[in-house]
């Protein structure tokens, strides 16, 4: 499995699925969530509305849901919800679960390439250097049957942190 760390806008990633850093309501928001909904078009919001709620949440923290990508270059969007860093006792566990659930959902749908933003590292306040360690752990915990996992990072500081933190895992 090739691991790639890129700087840029994830809505333009040419992969089978891009991962959205959503919230449990899954009806859009700011940050990368807002960018993905804007780029995918209104059909994405409609598809999210169809996702059935469990205890009032379409996607509990740490879980993932898949929808079509509509106007995006990516065929699918995998929506996941990371933890709000200061609001839970076990942020690392929940962040790992968000990445793991997204990878598992990609594998279950026979996808071969996936692009992640830096989940929880924006509004949800996760310190980037801690988040990268969590990502390392998930990437190396098993042999993921995917061809490529890409990290598409929007700001220089986050890009540098991911590049540094994952440099020994980054493919040629
Ligand atoms: N492409 C890639 N990454 C992006 C983009 C983009 N177009 N826009 C923003 N980002 C980056 C941010 O710079 C940050 O590093 O995504 C990372 C995650 O930040 P947020 O989007 O704020 O996501 P998160 O911290 O997980 O908070 C989720 O914010 O937008 C709301 O509805 C969302 O309530 C949810 C919360």
Short mmCIF file of C-alpha atoms and ligand atoms in Angstrom, two decimals:
data_model
loop_
_atom_site.label_atom_id
_atom_site.label_comp_id
_atom_site.label_asym_id
_atom_site.label_seq_id
_atom_site.Cartn_x
_atom_site.Cartn_y
_atom_site.Cartn_z
CA UNK A 1 0.00 0.00 0.00
CA UNK A 2 1.49 3.33 -1.12
CA UNK A 3 1.25 6.23 1.34
CA UNK A 4 1.35 9.74 -0.13
CA UNK A 5 1.43 13.09 1.71
CA UNK A 6 0.28 16.04 -0.41
CA UNK A 7 -0.48 19.72 0.13
CA UNK A 8 -3.71 20.93 -1.42
CA UNK A 9 -7.48 20.89 -1.59
CA UNK A 10 -8.94 17.41 -1.03
CA UNK A 11 -12.02 18.18 -3.19
CA UNK A 12 -9.74 17.89 -6.21
CA UNK A 13 -8.16 14.55 -5.26
CA UNK A 14 -8.39 11.94 -8.03
CA UNK A 15 -9.03 8.91 -5.81
CA UNK A 16 -11.88 6.39 -5.40
CA UNK A 17 -13.04 8.13 -2.21
CA UNK A 18 -12.21 11.25 -0.26
CA UNK A 19 -12.82 11.29 3.48
CA UNK A 20 -14.87 14.10 4.97
CA UNK A 21 -14.25 15.38 8.50
CA UNK A 22 -17.95 15.66 9.31
CA UNK A 23 -20.01 16.01 12.48
CA UNK A 24 -22.52 13.52 13.88
CA UNK A 25 -25.45 15.25 12.16
CA UNK A 26 -23.78 14.80 8.74
CA UNK A 27 -25.60 17.78 7.22
CA UNK A 28 -22.50 19.83 6.34
CA UNK A 29 -20.57 22.48 8.19
CA UNK A 30 -17.47 24.64 7.75
CA UNK A 31 -13.88 23.64 7.05
CA UNK A 32 -13.30 20.64 4.82
CA UNK A 33 -16.95 19.56 5.34
CA UNK A 34 -18.14 22.82 3.80
CA UNK A 35 -15.63 22.59 0.94
CA UNK A 36 -16.67 19.03 0.08
CA UNK A 37 -20.38 19.87 0.11
CA UNK A 38 -19.79 22.95 -2.07
CA UNK A 39 -17.76 20.96 -4.59
CA UNK A 40 -20.04 17.89 -4.61
CA UNK A 41 -23.21 19.92 -5.06
CA UNK A 42 -26.63 19.74 -3.35
CA UNK A 43 -27.14 16.04 -4.12
CA UNK A 44 -24.55 15.25 -1.44
CA UNK A 45 -26.66 16.91 1.26
CA UNK A 46 -29.69 14.96 -0.01
CA UNK A 47 -27.72 11.69 0.17
CA UNK A 48 -26.61 12.55 3.73
CA UNK A 49 -30.22 13.20 4.75
CA UNK A 50 -31.04 9.62 3.62
CA UNK A 51 -28.52 8.15 6.08
CA UNK A 52 -30.59 6.79 8.93
CA UNK A 53 -30.04 8.15 12.42
CA UNK A 54 -28.89 5.99 15.34
CA UNK A 55 -29.74 7.69 18.68
CA UNK A 56 -30.26 10.92 16.77
CA UNK A 57 -26.84 10.73 15.05
CA UNK A 58 -26.23 9.84 11.40
CA UNK A 59 -22.56 9.13 12.13
CA UNK A 60 -21.42 8.67 15.76
CA UNK A 61 -17.88 9.83 16.58
CA UNK A 62 -15.33 7.28 15.38
CA UNK A 63 -17.66 5.69 12.82
CA UNK A 64 -17.89 6.23 9.06
CA UNK A 65 -20.62 6.38 6.39
CA UNK A 66 -20.28 6.28 2.59
CA UNK A 67 -22.17 8.30 -0.03
CA UNK A 68 -21.63 9.00 -3.75
CA UNK A 69 -19.29 11.88 -4.63
CA UNK A 70 -21.63 13.48 -7.23
CA UNK A 71 -19.78 16.43 -8.85
CA UNK A 72 -16.47 15.58 -7.13
CA UNK A 73 -13.73 13.82 -9.13
CA UNK A 74 -13.88 11.11 -6.41
CA UNK A 75 -16.67 8.59 -6.91
CA UNK A 76 -17.43 8.36 -3.20
CA UNK A 77 -17.24 10.40 -0.02
CA UNK A 78 -16.56 8.56 3.22
CA UNK A 79 -17.88 10.73 6.04
CA UNK A 80 -16.27 10.21 9.42
CA UNK A 81 -16.42 12.10 12.69
CA UNK A 82 -13.31 12.73 14.73
CA UNK A 83 -13.34 13.66 18.44
CA UNK A 84 -13.42 17.19 19.80
CA UNK A 85 -10.01 17.00 21.48
CA UNK A 86 -10.92 18.62 24.82
CA UNK A 87 -14.41 17.11 25.08
CA UNK A 88 -13.68 13.39 25.47
CA UNK A 89 -11.51 11.37 27.87
CA UNK A 90 -10.13 9.19 25.05
CA UNK A 91 -9.44 11.41 22.00
CA UNK A 92 -6.65 9.18 20.61
CA UNK A 93 -8.88 6.11 20.67
CA UNK A 94 -11.73 7.94 18.91
CA UNK A 95 -9.45 9.52 16.31
CA UNK A 96 -7.89 6.13 15.57
CA UNK A 97 -11.38 4.70 15.22
CA UNK A 98 -12.37 7.43 12.72
CA UNK A 99 -9.37 6.60 10.50
CA UNK A 100 -9.81 2.84 10.97
CA UNK A 101 -13.57 2.91 10.21
CA UNK A 102 -12.89 4.91 7.03
CA UNK A 103 -10.23 2.42 5.86
CA UNK A 104 -12.50 -0.53 6.70
CA UNK A 105 -15.40 1.03 4.77
CA UNK A 106 -13.14 1.62 1.75
CA UNK A 107 -12.01 -2.03 1.85
CA UNK A 108 -15.59 -3.26 2.28
CA UNK A 109 -16.55 -1.32 -0.86
CA UNK A 110 -13.58 -2.71 -2.85
CA UNK A 111 -12.08 0.77 -3.23
CA UNK A 112 -8.39 0.98 -4.11
CA UNK A 113 -7.47 4.58 -3.28
CA UNK A 114 -8.52 6.93 -0.52
CA UNK A 115 -7.63 10.49 0.48
CA UNK A 116 -7.79 11.80 4.06
CA UNK A 117 -7.78 15.36 5.41
CA UNK A 118 -6.31 15.96 8.87
CA UNK A 119 -9.40 14.82 10.77
CA UNK A 120 -10.13 16.77 13.98
CA UNK A 121 -7.08 19.05 13.47
CA UNK A 122 -9.18 22.14 12.68
CA UNK A 123 -12.29 23.22 14.57
CA UNK A 124 -12.07 20.09 16.73
CA UNK A 125 -8.71 21.25 18.07
CA UNK A 126 -6.64 18.07 17.87
CA UNK A 127 -2.89 18.88 18.18
CA UNK A 128 -1.42 17.91 14.80
CA UNK A 129 1.73 16.21 16.10
CA UNK A 130 -0.43 13.96 18.33
CA UNK A 131 -2.84 13.26 15.48
CA UNK A 132 0.00 12.13 13.18
CA UNK A 133 1.12 9.57 15.79
CA UNK A 134 -2.45 8.21 15.90
CA UNK A 135 -2.47 7.99 12.08
CA UNK A 136 0.85 6.09 12.10
CA UNK A 137 -0.60 3.57 14.52
CA UNK A 138 -3.64 2.85 12.35
CA UNK A 139 -1.66 2.67 9.10
CA UNK A 140 0.72 0.10 10.58
CA UNK A 141 -1.71 -1.95 12.70
CA UNK A 142 -2.56 -4.30 9.83
CA UNK A 143 -1.91 -4.91 6.12
CA UNK A 144 -4.60 -2.76 4.50
CA UNK A 145 -5.64 -4.23 1.08
CA UNK A 146 -5.63 -0.83 -0.65
CA UNK A 147 -3.30 0.44 -3.38
CA UNK A 148 -2.95 4.00 -2.07
CA UNK A 149 -3.77 6.09 0.98
CA UNK A 150 -3.19 9.81 0.45
CA UNK A 151 -3.15 12.63 3.00
CA UNK A 152 -4.17 15.95 1.43
CA UNK A 153 -3.31 18.80 3.80
CA UNK A 154 -4.54 22.30 3.39
CA UNK A 155 -2.14 24.37 5.50
CA UNK A 156 1.66 24.34 5.50
CA UNK A 157 2.05 23.56 9.21
CA UNK A 158 -0.20 20.50 8.99
CA UNK A 159 1.48 19.37 5.76
CA UNK A 160 4.95 19.62 7.36
CA UNK A 161 3.82 17.74 10.47
CA UNK A 162 2.34 14.87 8.44
CA UNK A 163 5.34 14.74 6.10
CA UNK A 164 7.75 14.57 9.04
CA UNK A 165 5.63 12.15 11.06
CA UNK A 166 4.99 9.71 8.21
CA UNK A 167 8.25 10.09 6.29
CA UNK A 168 9.45 6.51 6.88
CA UNK A 169 6.10 5.14 5.65
CA UNK A 170 5.87 7.33 2.54
CA UNK A 171 6.27 5.27 -0.63
CA UNK A 172 8.80 6.04 -3.42
N1 LIG B 1 -8.93 20.21 1.72
C1 LIG B 1 -8.19 19.56 2.65
N2 LIG B 1 -8.17 19.89 3.95
C2 LIG B 1 -8.93 20.96 4.33
C3 LIG B 1 -9.74 21.70 3.42
C4 LIG B 1 -9.72 21.28 2.06
N3 LIG B 1 -10.45 21.89 1.13
N4 LIG B 1 -10.37 22.70 4.11
C5 LIG B 1 -9.95 22.60 5.39
N5 LIG B 1 -9.07 21.57 5.52
C6 LIG B 1 -8.34 21.13 6.71
C7 LIG B 1 -8.20 22.10 7.84
O1 LIG B 1 -7.18 23.05 7.55
C8 LIG B 1 -7.81 21.15 8.97
O2 LIG B 1 -6.41 20.89 8.95
O3 LIG B 1 -9.03 20.03 7.28
C9 LIG B 1 -8.54 19.85 8.62
C10 LIG B 1 -9.74 19.54 9.50
O4 LIG B 1 -10.34 20.76 9.89
P1 LIG B 1 -11.96 20.94 9.96
O5 LIG B 1 -12.48 20.99 8.59
O6 LIG B 1 -12.20 22.10 10.87
O7 LIG B 1 -12.47 19.58 10.61
P2 LIG B 1 -12.46 19.11 12.13
O8 LIG B 1 -11.37 19.74 12.92
O9 LIG B 1 -12.53 17.60 12.06
O10 LIG B 1 -13.85 19.67 12.69
C11 LIG B 1 -15.03 19.11 12.21
O11 LIG B 1 -15.93 21.23 11.61
O12 LIG B 1 -16.60 21.88 9.53
C12 LIG B 1 -17.04 21.39 10.73
O13 LIG B 1 -18.98 20.10 10.13
C13 LIG B 1 -17.65 20.01 10.59
O14 LIG B 1 -18.53 20.06 12.79
C14 LIG B 1 -17.51 19.52 11.99
C15 LIG B 1 -16.15 20.09 12.43
#
